[in-house]
Coordinates of C-alpha atoms in Angstrom, one line a residue:
Chain A
X1 CA 0.0 0.0 0.0
X2 CA 2.8 2.4 0.9
X3 CA 6.1 1.6 -0.7
X4 CA 9.5 3.3 0.0
X5 CA 12.1 2.6 -2.6
X6 CA 15.7 3.6 -1.8
X7 CA 14.4 6.8 -0.1
X8 CA 16.9 9.2 1.5
X9 CA 16.5 12.5 3.1
X10 CA 19.5 14.7 3.6
X11 CA 19.5 18.3 4.9
X12 CA 21.7 21.0 3.5
X13 CA 23.6 21.1 6.9
X14 CA 24.8 17.5 6.2
X15 CA 22.4 15.7 8.5
X16 CA 21.0 12.5 7.1
X17 CA 17.5 12.0 8.4
X18 CA 16.6 8.9 6.4
X19 CA 19.2 6.8 4.8
X20 CA 18.4 4.5 1.8
X21 CA 15.1 3.3 3.1
X22 CA 13.3 0.5 1.3
X23 CA 10.1 -0.7 3.0
X24 CA 6.8 -2.0 1.9
X25 CA 3.9 -1.4 4.2
X26 CA 1.0 -3.9 3.7
X27 CA -2.6 -2.7 3.2
X28 CA -4.8 -2.8 6.3
X29 CA -2.0 -3.2 8.8
X30 CA -0.6 -1.1 11.5
X31 CA 3.1 -0.5 11.0
X32 CA 4.8 1.2 13.9
X33 CA 8.0 3.1 13.4
X34 CA 10.1 3.2 16.5
X35 CA 13.5 4.6 17.5
X36 CA 15.0 7.2 19.6
X37 CA 15.0 10.9 18.8
X38 CA 16.5 11.9 15.5
X39 CA 16.4 8.4 14.0
X40 CA 14.3 9.6 11.1
X41 CA 11.0 7.9 12.0
X42 CA 9.0 11.1 11.9
X43 CA 10.7 12.2 8.7
X44 CA 9.8 8.9 7.2
X45 CA 6.2 9.4 8.2
X46 CA 6.1 12.9 6.9
X47 CA 7.5 12.0 3.5
X48 CA 4.4 9.9 2.9
X49 CA 2.1 13.0 2.6
X50 CA 5.0 15.2 1.4
X51 CA 5.2 17.3 4.5
X52 CA 8.9 16.5 3.9
X53 CA 10.2 15.9 0.4
X54 CA 12.8 13.1 -0.1
X55 CA 16.2 13.9 -1.4
X56 CA 16.2 10.8 -3.5
X57 CA 14.2 7.6 -4.0
X58 CA 10.5 7.2 -4.6
X59 CA 7.5 6.8 -2.4
X60 CA 4.2 5.5 -3.6
X61 CA 0.9 5.2 -1.9
X62 CA -1.6 2.8 -3.5
X63 CA 0.6 2.5 -6.5
X64 CA 0.8 6.3 -7.1
X65 CA 4.1 8.1 -6.9
X66 CA 3.5 10.8 -4.2
X67 CA 6.0 13.2 -5.8
X68 CA 4.0 13.3 -9.0
X69 CA 0.7 14.1 -7.2
X70 CA -0.5 17.6 -6.3
X71 CA 0.6 17.9 -2.7
X72 CA -2.6 19.4 -1.3
X73 CA -4.8 16.9 -3.0
X74 CA -2.5 14.0 -1.9
X75 CA -2.8 15.2 1.7
X76 CA -6.6 15.3 1.6
X77 CA -6.5 11.6 0.8
X78 CA -4.2 10.7 3.7
X79 CA -5.3 11.0 7.4
X80 CA -2.8 12.7 9.6
X81 CA -2.9 12.8 13.4
X82 CA -0.1 14.8 15.2
X83 CA 1.1 15.1 18.7
X84 CA -1.1 17.3 20.9
X85 CA -3.7 16.9 18.3
X86 CA -2.9 20.2 16.4
X87 CA -6.6 21.0 16.4
X88 CA -7.7 24.4 15.2
X89 CA -8.4 26.4 18.4
X90 CA -10.8 28.8 16.6
X91 CA -13.1 26.1 15.2
X92 CA -15.6 24.0 17.1
X93 CA -15.0 20.3 17.5
X94 CA -17.5 19.6 14.7
X95 CA -15.9 22.0 12.3
X96 CA -12.5 20.7 13.1
X97 CA -13.6 17.2 12.2
X98 CA -15.3 18.5 9.0
X99 CA -12.0 20.2 7.8
X100 CA -11.1 17.7 5.0
X101 CA -14.7 17.0 3.8
X102 CA -15.1 20.8 3.4
X103 CA -11.8 21.0 1.5
X104 CA -13.1 18.2 -0.7
X105 CA -16.2 20.3 -1.5
X106 CA -18.8 18.2 0.2
X107 CA -20.8 21.2 1.3
X108 CA -21.3 22.3 4.9
X109 CA -24.3 20.2 5.7
X110 CA -22.9 16.9 4.5
X111 CA -19.5 17.6 6.0
X112 CA -21.1 18.3 9.4
X113 CA -23.3 15.3 9.3
X114 CA -20.2 13.1 8.6
X115 CA -18.4 14.9 11.4
X116 CA -21.2 14.0 13.8
X117 CA -20.9 10.4 12.8
X118 CA -17.2 10.4 13.5
X119 CA -17.7 12.0 16.9
X120 CA -19.7 9.0 17.9
X121 CA -17.2 6.6 16.3
X122 CA -14.4 7.9 18.4
X123 CA -16.5 7.7 21.5
X124 CA -17.2 11.4 22.3
X125 CA -20.7 12.5 23.4
X126 CA -22.7 14.5 20.9
X127 CA -22.7 17.6 23.2
X128 CA -18.9 18.1 22.6
X129 CA -19.6 19.0 19.0
X130 CA -20.2 22.7 19.7
X131 CA -17.3 23.1 22.1
X132 CA -13.9 24.5 21.3
X133 CA -10.7 22.4 21.6
X134 CA -9.4 24.2 24.7
X135 CA -12.6 23.2 26.5
X136 CA -11.7 19.5 26.1
X137 CA -9.3 17.3 28.1
X138 CA -6.1 16.1 26.4
X139 CA -7.5 12.7 25.7
X140 CA -10.7 14.1 24.2
X141 CA -8.7 16.4 22.0
X142 CA -6.7 13.5 20.8
X143 CA -9.9 11.6 19.9
X144 CA -11.1 14.7 17.9
X145 CA -7.7 14.6 16.2
X146 CA -8.3 11.0 15.2
X147 CA -11.8 11.8 14.1
X148 CA -10.6 14.7 12.0
X149 CA -8.0 12.4 10.3
X150 CA -10.7 9.8 9.5
X151 CA -13.4 12.3 8.3
X152 CA -12.9 11.8 4.6
X153 CA -12.4 8.0 5.0
X154 CA -8.8 8.0 3.7
X155 CA -7.3 4.5 3.2
X156 CA -4.1 5.6 4.9
X157 CA -3.7 7.1 8.3
X158 CA -0.4 8.6 9.5
X159 CA -0.1 9.0 13.3
X160 CA 2.9 11.0 14.7
X161 CA 3.2 10.2 18.4
X162 CA -0.5 10.9 18.8
X163 CA -0.7 9.7 22.4
X164 CA 2.6 11.1 23.5
X165 CA 1.2 14.0 25.5
X166 CA -1.5 12.3 27.5
X167 CA -1.2 10.6 30.9
X168 CA -0.6 6.8 30.9
X169 CA -4.2 5.9 31.9
X170 CA -5.7 7.9 29.1
X171 CA -3.0 6.7 26.7
X172 CA -4.0 3.1 27.4
X173 CA -7.6 4.0 26.7
X174 CA -6.8 5.7 23.5
X175 CA -4.6 2.7 22.4
X176 CA -7.5 0.4 23.0
X177 CA -9.9 2.7 21.1
X178 CA -7.5 2.7 18.2
X179 CA -7.3 -1.1 18.2
X180 CA -11.1 -1.2 18.3
X181 CA -11.4 1.3 15.4
X182 CA -8.8 -0.5 13.4
X183 CA -10.6 -3.8 13.8
X184 CA -13.6 -2.1 12.2
X185 CA -11.9 0.2 9.6
X186 CA -8.8 -1.8 8.5
X187 CA -6.9 1.3 7.5
X188 CA -3.3 1.2 6.5
X189 CA -1.8 2.9 9.5
X190 CA 1.7 4.2 10.0
X191 CA 2.3 5.0 13.6
X192 CA 5.4 6.8 15.0
X193 CA 6.3 6.4 18.7
X194 CA 9.4 6.1 20.8
X195 CA 7.6 3.9 23.3
X196 CA 8.4 0.3 22.6
X197 CA 5.5 -0.9 24.7
X198 CA 3.1 1.2 22.6
X199 CA 4.7 -0.3 19.5
X200 CA 4.2 -3.9 20.7
X201 CA 0.6 -3.2 21.7
X202 CA -0.5 -1.5 18.5
X203 CA 1.8 -2.8 15.8
X204 CA 1.1 -5.6 13.3
X205 CA 4.7 -4.9 12.3
X206 CA 7.4 -2.8 14.0
X207 CA 10.1 -1.0 12.1
X208 CA 13.1 -0.1 14.3
X209 CA 15.2 2.8 13.2
X210 CA 18.5 3.9 14.5
X211 CA 20.3 7.2 14.6
X212 CA 21.3 8.3 11.1
X213 CA 18.0 7.3 9.7
X214 CA 18.8 3.6 9.1
X215 CA 16.1 1.0 9.3
X216 CA 17.5 -1.9 11.3
X217 CA 14.7 -4.4 11.5
X218 CA 11.1 -4.6 10.4
X219 CA 9.2 -7.5 11.7
X220 CA 6.1 -8.7 13.6
X221 CA 6.2 -7.8 17.3
X222 CA 6.6 -11.5 18.4
X223 CA 9.4 -12.1 16.0
X224 CA 11.1 -8.8 16.8
X225 CA 11.0 -9.6 20.5
X226 CA 12.1 -13.1 20.1
X227 CA 14.9 -12.6 17.5
X228 CA 16.2 -9.0 17.5
X229 CA 18.4 -8.5 14.5
X230 CA 21.3 -7.1 16.4
X231 CA 22.4 -5.7 19.7
X232 CA 21.0 -2.3 18.9
X233 CA 17.5 -3.7 18.5
X234 CA 17.9 -5.9 21.5
X235 CA 19.0 -2.9 23.6
X236 CA 16.2 -0.8 22.3
X237 CA 13.6 -3.5 23.2
X238 CA 14.9 -3.4 26.7
X239 CA 15.9 -6.0 29.3
X240 CA 12.3 -7.1 29.7
X241 CA 11.7 -8.1 26.2
X242 CA 11.0 -11.7 27.4
X243 CA 8.1 -10.3 29.4
X244 CA 7.0 -8.1 26.5
X245 CA 6.8 -11.2 24.4
X246 CA 4.4 -12.7 27.0
X247 CA 2.2 -9.7 26.6
X248 CA 1.6 -10.9 23.0
X249 CA 0.3 -14.3 24.0
X250 CA -3.2 -14.7 25.4
X251 CA -4.4 -17.0 28.1
X252 CA -6.8 -18.7 25.7
X253 CA -5.0 -22.0 25.4
X254 CA -3.8 -22.2 29.0
X255 CA -5.8 -24.9 30.7
X256 CA -7.6 -24.3 34.0
X257 CA -8.9 -26.6 36.7
X258 CA -12.5 -26.2 37.8
X259 CA -12.2 -24.0 40.9
X260 CA -14.0 -25.1 44.0
X261 CA -15.4 -21.7 44.8
X262 CA -17.4 -20.7 47.9
X263 CA -20.5 -18.7 47.4
X264 CA -20.5 -15.4 49.3
X265 CA -23.7 -16.4 51.2
X266 CA -22.4 -19.7 52.6
X267 CA -21.8 -19.6 56.3
X268 CA -18.2 -19.9 57.2
X269 CA -18.9 -22.8 59.5
X270 CA -19.9 -24.9 56.6
X271 CA -16.7 -24.6 54.8
X272 CA -14.8 -27.8 54.5
X273 CA -11.0 -27.9 55.3
X274 CA -10.2 -30.1 52.3
X275 CA -9.9 -27.5 49.5
X276 CA -6.5 -26.0 50.3
X277 CA -5.8 -23.0 52.4
X278 CA -6.9 -20.3 49.9
X279 CA -10.4 -20.6 48.5
X280 CA -12.1 -18.3 46.0
X281 CA -15.3 -16.6 47.1
X282 CA -17.8 -15.7 44.4
X283 CA -21.0 -13.8 44.2
X284 CA -24.2 -15.7 43.7
X285 CA -23.8 -15.1 39.9
X286 CA -20.4 -16.6 40.0
X287 CA -18.2 -13.6 39.8
X288 CA -15.0 -13.9 41.9
X289 CA -14.9 -11.6 44.9
X290 CA -11.7 -12.5 46.6
X291 CA -9.5 -15.1 48.2
X292 CA -10.6 -16.5 51.6
X293 CA -7.9 -17.7 54.0
X294 CA -9.4 -20.9 55.5
X295 CA -6.7 -20.9 58.2
X296 CA -8.0 -17.7 59.6
X297 CA -11.8 -18.0 59.3
X298 CA -13.8 -15.7 61.5
X299 CA -16.0 -17.2 64.2
X300 CA -19.2 -16.7 62.4
X301 CA -21.0 -15.0 59.5
X302 CA -20.9 -15.8 55.8
X303 CA -17.9 -16.2 53.5
X304 CA -18.8 -12.9 51.9
X305 CA -18.5 -11.1 55.2
X306 CA -15.1 -12.5 56.0
X307 CA -11.9 -10.5 55.1
X308 CA -10.9 -11.4 51.5
X309 CA -7.6 -11.0 49.7
X310 CA -8.0 -9.1 46.4
X311 CA -8.4 -11.0 43.2
X312 CA -8.2 -9.7 39.6
X313 CA -10.0 -12.3 37.5
X314 CA -8.6 -12.8 34.0
X315 CA -10.4 -13.4 30.7
X316 CA -9.1 -15.6 27.9
X317 CA -8.2 -12.5 25.9
X318 CA -5.8 -11.3 28.7
X319 CA -2.1 -11.8 28.2
X320 CA 0.2 -14.3 29.8
X321 CA 2.0 -11.3 31.2
X322 CA -0.9 -10.1 33.2
X323 CA -1.6 -13.7 34.3
X324 CA 2.0 -13.9 35.5
X325 CA 1.6 -10.7 37.3
X326 CA -1.6 -11.8 39.0
X327 CA -0.2 -15.2 39.9
X328 CA 2.7 -13.5 41.6
X329 CA 0.5 -11.1 43.6
X330 CA -2.2 -13.6 44.4
X331 CA -1.8 -15.1 47.9
X332 CA -3.1 -18.4 46.5
X333 CA -0.5 -18.5 43.8
X334 CA -3.1 -19.0 41.2
X335 CA -5.3 -16.9 39.0
X336 CA -9.1 -16.9 38.7
X337 CA -10.3 -17.4 35.1
X338 CA -13.6 -15.9 34.0
X339 CA -15.8 -15.7 31.0
X340 CA -16.3 -12.5 29.0
X341 CA -19.2 -11.8 31.4
X342 CA -17.0 -12.2 34.4
X343 CA -18.3 -15.5 35.6
X344 CA -15.7 -17.9 37.1
X345 CA -14.7 -20.8 34.9
X346 CA -11.8 -22.1 36.9
X347 CA -8.4 -21.5 38.4
X348 CA -5.0 -21.8 36.8
X349 CA -2.0 -22.4 39.0
X350 CA 1.2 -20.3 39.0
X351 CA 3.1 -23.3 37.8
X352 CA 0.9 -23.8 34.8
X353 CA 1.3 -20.2 33.8
X354 CA 5.0 -20.4 34.3
X355 CA 5.2 -23.5 32.1
X356 CA 3.1 -21.9 29.4
X357 CA 5.2 -18.7 29.5
X358 CA 8.4 -20.7 29.2
X359 CA 7.1 -22.7 26.3
X360 CA 5.7 -19.6 24.5
X361 CA 9.1 -17.9 24.8
X362 CA 11.0 -21.0 23.6
X363 CA 8.6 -21.4 20.6
X364 CA 9.1 -17.8 19.6
X365 CA 12.8 -17.9 19.9
X366 CA 13.2 -21.3 18.1
X367 CA 11.0 -20.5 15.1
X368 CA 13.5 -20.4 12.3
X369 CA 13.5 -17.3 10.1
X370 CA 12.2 -19.0 6.9
X371 CA 9.4 -20.7 8.7
X372 CA 8.3 -17.5 10.4
X373 CA 4.5 -17.3 10.1
X374 CA 3.5 -14.6 7.7
X375 CA 0.4 -13.4 9.3
X376 CA 0.2 -10.1 7.5
X377 CA 0.7 -9.5 3.8
X378 CA 4.0 -11.0 3.1
X379 CA 6.8 -8.5 3.5
X380 CA 10.1 -10.1 4.2
X381 CA 11.9 -9.2 7.3
X382 CA 14.4 -6.6 6.3
X383 CA 17.5 -6.6 8.3
X384 CA 20.6 -4.6 7.9
X385 CA 23.5 -6.8 7.1
X386 CA 26.0 -4.9 9.1
X387 CA 26.4 -5.1 12.8
X388 CA 26.3 -1.7 14.6
X389 CA 29.8 -0.2 14.7
X390 CA 29.5 1.1 18.2
X391 CA 28.5 -0.7 21.3
X392 CA 24.8 -1.0 21.7
X393 CA 23.3 2.0 23.5
X394 CA 25.6 4.5 22.0
X395 CA 23.3 4.9 19.0
X396 CA 20.7 6.3 21.3
X397 CA 22.5 9.6 21.8
X398 CA 19.8 12.3 22.5
X399 CA 22.0 15.2 21.3
X400 CA 21.5 14.4 17.6
X401 CA 20.5 17.4 15.6
X402 CA 17.2 15.7 14.8
X403 CA 15.8 18.1 12.2
X404 CA 12.7 16.1 11.9
X405 CA 11.8 15.4 15.5
X406 CA 11.7 18.4 17.7
X407 CA 10.4 16.3 20.6
X408 CA 7.5 17.2 22.8
X409 CA 9.3 20.0 24.6
X410 CA 9.9 21.9 21.5
X411 CA 6.3 22.0 20.5
X412 CA 4.2 25.1 21.2
X413 CA 2.6 25.2 24.6
X414 CA -0.4 22.9 24.8
X415 CA -3.9 24.3 24.9
X416 CA -5.1 23.3 28.3
X417 CA -8.7 23.1 29.2
X418 CA -9.8 26.3 30.9
Chain B
X1 CA -11.5 78.9 33.8
X2 CA -15.2 78.6 33.8
X3 CA -17.4 76.6 31.4
X4 CA -20.4 78.5 30.0
X5 CA -23.0 75.9 29.8
X6 CA -25.2 78.1 27.8
X7 CA -22.7 77.8 24.9
X8 CA -23.5 74.1 24.4
X9 CA -27.2 74.3 23.3
X10 CA -26.4 77.2 21.0
X11 CA -23.6 75.2 19.3
X12 CA -25.2 71.7 19.3
X13 CA -25.4 71.7 15.5
X14 CA -21.8 72.7 15.1
X15 CA -20.6 70.1 17.7
X16 CA -22.5 67.4 15.8
X17 CA -21.0 68.5 12.5
X18 CA -17.5 68.6 14.0
X19 CA -17.8 65.2 15.6
X20 CA -18.9 63.7 12.2
X21 CA -16.1 65.6 10.6
X22 CA -13.7 64.2 13.2
X23 CA -14.8 60.6 12.5
X24 CA -14.7 61.2 8.7
X25 CA -10.9 61.8 9.1
X26 CA -10.1 59.2 11.8
X27 CA -12.0 56.2 10.6
X28 CA -10.8 56.1 7.0
X29 CA -7.2 56.5 8.3
X30 CA -7.5 53.3 10.3
X31 CA -9.2 51.5 7.5
X32 CA -6.6 52.5 4.9
X33 CA -4.0 51.7 7.5
X34 CA -5.4 48.1 7.8
X35 CA -5.5 47.7 4.0
X36 CA -1.9 48.6 3.8
X37 CA -0.7 46.9 7.0
X38 CA -2.2 43.5 6.4
X39 CA -0.4 42.6 3.1
X40 CA 2.8 44.2 4.4
X41 CA 2.6 42.2 7.6
X42 CA 1.9 39.0 5.8
X43 CA 4.9 39.6 3.6
X44 CA 7.1 40.5 6.6
X45 CA 5.9 37.3 8.3
X46 CA 6.4 35.0 5.3
X47 CA 9.7 36.5 4.0
X48 CA 12.0 36.7 6.9
X49 CA 14.6 39.0 5.3
X50 CA 11.8 41.6 4.6
X51 CA 10.7 41.6 8.2
X52 CA 13.3 44.1 9.6
X53 CA 12.8 46.4 6.6
X54 CA 9.0 46.5 6.8
X55 CA 9.0 47.0 10.6
X56 CA 11.8 49.5 10.4
X57 CA 10.1 51.6 7.7
X58 CA 6.8 51.8 9.6
X59 CA 8.8 52.9 12.7
X60 CA 10.5 55.6 10.8
X61 CA 7.2 56.9 9.5
X62 CA 6.1 57.2 13.1
X63 CA 9.0 59.2 14.2
X64 CA 8.2 62.1 11.7
X65 CA 6.6 64.8 13.8
X66 CA 2.9 65.0 12.9
X67 CA 3.0 68.7 12.0
X68 CA 6.0 68.2 9.7
X69 CA 4.2 65.4 8.1
X70 CA 1.2 67.5 7.1
X71 CA 3.6 70.2 5.9
X72 CA 5.5 67.7 3.7
X73 CA 2.2 66.4 2.3
X74 CA 0.8 69.8 1.4
X75 CA 2.6 70.3 -1.9
X76 CA 1.3 66.9 -3.0
X77 CA -2.3 66.8 -1.7
X78 CA -2.9 70.4 -0.8
X79 CA -5.3 71.7 1.8
X80 CA -7.7 68.7 1.6
X81 CA -9.0 66.0 3.8
X82 CA -6.8 63.6 1.9
X83 CA -3.7 65.2 3.5
X84 CA -5.2 64.7 7.0
X85 CA -6.1 61.1 6.3
X86 CA -2.8 60.2 4.6
X87 CA -0.8 61.5 7.6
X88 CA -2.9 59.7 10.1
X89 CA -2.8 56.5 8.0
X90 CA 1.0 56.6 8.1
X91 CA 0.9 56.8 11.9
X92 CA -1.5 53.8 12.2
X93 CA 0.9 51.6 10.2
X94 CA 3.5 51.3 13.0
X95 CA 1.1 49.6 15.4
X96 CA -1.0 47.8 12.8
X97 CA 2.0 46.2 11.0
X98 CA 3.7 45.3 14.2
X99 CA 0.7 43.7 15.8
X100 CA -0.3 41.8 12.7
X101 CA 3.2 40.4 12.4
X102 CA 3.2 39.4 16.0
X103 CA -0.3 38.0 15.7
X104 CA 0.8 35.8 12.8
X105 CA 3.9 34.8 14.7
X106 CA 1.9 33.7 17.6
X107 CA -0.2 31.2 15.6
X108 CA 1.0 27.8 16.9
X109 CA 3.3 26.1 14.4
X110 CA 1.6 22.8 14.9
X111 CA -1.8 24.3 14.0
X112 CA -0.2 25.7 10.8
X113 CA 1.3 22.3 10.1
X114 CA -2.0 20.6 10.7
X115 CA -3.7 22.9 8.3
X116 CA -1.1 22.1 5.6
X117 CA -1.2 18.4 6.4
X118 CA -5.0 18.3 5.9
X119 CA -4.5 19.5 2.4
X120 CA -5.2 23.2 2.8
X121 CA -3.4 25.5 0.3
X122 CA -1.3 28.4 1.7
X123 CA -3.8 31.2 0.8
X124 CA -6.7 29.4 2.4
X125 CA -4.6 28.6 5.5
X126 CA -3.8 32.3 5.8
X127 CA -7.4 33.4 5.4
X128 CA -9.1 30.7 7.4
X129 CA -6.6 29.7 10.0
X130 CA -3.7 32.2 10.5
X131 CA -5.6 35.5 10.3
X132 CA -8.5 34.4 12.5
X133 CA -6.0 33.2 15.1
X134 CA -4.0 36.4 14.8
X135 CA -7.2 38.4 15.1
X136 CA -7.1 39.2 18.9
X137 CA -3.6 40.7 18.5
X138 CA -4.5 42.5 15.3
X139 CA -7.6 43.9 17.0
X140 CA -5.5 45.1 19.9
X141 CA -3.5 47.0 17.3
X142 CA -6.7 48.4 15.7
X143 CA -7.9 49.6 19.0
X144 CA -4.6 51.5 19.7
X145 CA -4.6 52.8 16.2
X146 CA -8.1 54.0 16.4
X147 CA -7.7 55.8 19.7
X148 CA -4.4 57.3 18.4
X149 CA -6.1 58.5 15.2
X150 CA -9.0 60.1 17.1
X151 CA -6.6 62.1 19.3
X152 CA -4.3 63.0 16.4
X153 CA -7.1 64.4 14.2
X154 CA -6.9 67.7 16.1
X155 CA -3.4 68.3 14.7
X156 CA -4.9 68.5 11.3
X157 CA -6.8 71.6 12.3
X158 CA -3.8 73.5 11.0
X159 CA -4.9 72.5 7.6
X160 CA -8.6 72.9 8.4
X161 CA -9.6 69.3 8.9
X162 CA -9.1 69.0 12.6
X163 CA -12.7 68.0 13.4
X164 CA -13.2 68.7 17.1
X165 CA -9.7 70.1 17.1
X166 CA -11.1 73.2 15.3
X167 CA -12.7 74.0 18.7
X168 CA -9.2 74.3 20.3
X169 CA -8.0 76.9 17.7
X170 CA -11.3 78.7 18.0
X171 CA -11.1 78.8 21.8
X172 CA -7.5 79.8 22.0
X173 CA -7.8 82.6 19.5
X174 CA -10.7 84.1 21.4
X175 CA -9.3 83.3 24.8
X176 CA -12.6 81.5 25.5
X177 CA -12.1 78.1 27.3
X178 CA -15.5 76.6 26.8
X179 CA -15.0 75.3 23.2
X180 CA -11.6 73.9 24.2
X181 CA -13.1 71.9 27.1
X182 CA -15.9 70.8 24.9
X183 CA -13.4 69.6 22.2
X184 CA -11.3 67.7 24.7
X185 CA -14.3 66.1 26.3
X186 CA -15.9 65.1 23.0
X187 CA -12.6 63.7 21.7
X188 CA -12.2 61.6 24.8
X189 CA -15.8 60.4 24.6
X190 CA -15.3 59.5 21.0
X191 CA -12.1 57.6 21.7
X192 CA -13.8 55.6 24.5
X193 CA -16.9 54.9 22.5
X194 CA -14.8 53.7 19.5
X195 CA -12.7 51.4 21.7
X196 CA -15.8 49.9 23.4
X197 CA -17.3 49.3 19.9
X198 CA -14.1 47.5 18.8
X199 CA -14.0 45.3 21.9
X200 CA -17.5 44.3 21.1
X201 CA -16.7 43.5 17.5
X202 CA -13.7 41.5 18.6
X203 CA -15.7 39.5 21.0
X204 CA -18.2 38.7 18.3
X205 CA -15.5 37.7 15.9
X206 CA -13.7 35.4 18.3
X207 CA -16.3 33.2 19.9
X208 CA -13.7 30.6 20.8
X209 CA -12.0 33.0 23.2
X210 CA -15.0 33.6 25.3
X211 CA -14.7 32.5 28.9
X212 CA -10.9 32.3 28.6
X213 CA -8.7 34.4 30.8
X214 CA -5.9 35.0 28.3
X215 CA -6.6 37.9 25.8
X216 CA -5.2 41.1 24.5
X217 CA -4.7 43.9 27.0
X218 CA -8.0 45.3 27.8
X219 CA -9.1 48.8 28.7
X220 CA -12.5 47.5 29.4
X221 CA -13.3 44.5 31.5
X222 CA -16.5 43.9 29.5
X223 CA -17.9 45.7 26.5

């Protein structure tokens, strides 16, 4: 869908922002460009809609060479979400979203109707439509930014650190929303971030750049984490990349034993001593409420009235990483498994999770490169042949001139809600 | 110095005529000033090397004493209202050009970028994004320019187009303070009224700024 062919970007001062990049981004997938500041990831993104012109090489979107297109028309066909939203402060939320449809000549009525649809799509209440950006929270502004980018239904969506300026809780919400939207819309998304966790969460494929604008490795998250191309990538992925790999595997195929749960309305006197020290207490509907310590039962009352240790029940869609976390923090050394509705289905022991985690990691690491499952449109893993010249870590120098990536601090002051 | 109140009803017609005359000089000066300042400021904003030249030139115009200005213009435009308006227009430029450039500078870069990235062409970005966002700062300049023009009109009484300023010459020549006081008071009222009107216009034109604390320096808390 988006094809970079031997693309370089050099600035007159001698800086190379992007160095001989060849990359093919499959249609309908999320490709995340990661790397530290000044690695050329933002420049790469901005060359797609000609916000930056390449020095050499060609870029095509949907088979059309972007350099031969009229820049303004090209941009109307490519959604763009920037850091801190870049909303127009003097336009209402609805008119912000309607920007591109209006430029395309849809007419005010149709453009606004479409904007109202999108407001709903990104999960904002209808009464925000008449408000101005500064009256919204950072997370809401970012949602409007996404809605604006999607307004004319472009096949391609460029996102430049869109969630960089919001707090971690909101960021997680926005990431989930994006995954939900993507499930529905199947856009070709190019997403720039310096946060490897965000990349692993969102990316169908991750392209790792290093200082000097060189693409080091482009692969699916699991493969990247299991087999980083070189020390630079391994270093960038961080010491916990084994754990990150676990975040990609779900609990679905991890077996569970039927849990012998106690209903909250059972009197404590009736609880047998044969079920182990820690027993799960559930609501009458079957939702886990907490772990009951049968060695320290109160004299009377029901199980629900006794003091319970916290439980965080896990669904099949939750990751092995969160299961591991819950198993470690649970006093019973086990996790409670529930259906999508939150009803207890059983219990998985810490050991079972450990086993599965070990196996999952071994599988990912063992899988030989040619046999790598090509889950997205086949694009071979591109790996630089050379090893990094300097020891890993040195390539992450933050003092790079970084003409493309001013970083969040350099941006104009954020519009804060009044 | 006593005011002879009886003078006012006798001269109501003259006062009205002079007030209208005053405005007929001051208002066109600001409008022409804006017409000249906007393109100059856009040019100075877009073409960095021109910036110092444009701002410097408007500053130099301002430093010419107003009386000298009229004298210099006389051979060209004669004893006409054009002379008065031209002089005042030149004075409005310094504040209008500077404020417009500053207003355009203050448009957040990422908003400009967003507009470009949405596929808006430069002229449309200027008209629909940059100028509206610069409007509060431009309007602050318009307010200063308006008040300044209204007070400077009286200088043009030397060439016969001083509006309410004619009352000063009249009063001084006859050693009769009442018209002087009337002229000062009416000029002041006119300036205040014009400023209040502009604040109202600005508020109507910038609905997105209502209820926000940050805004251009205000002489009036509320219009």
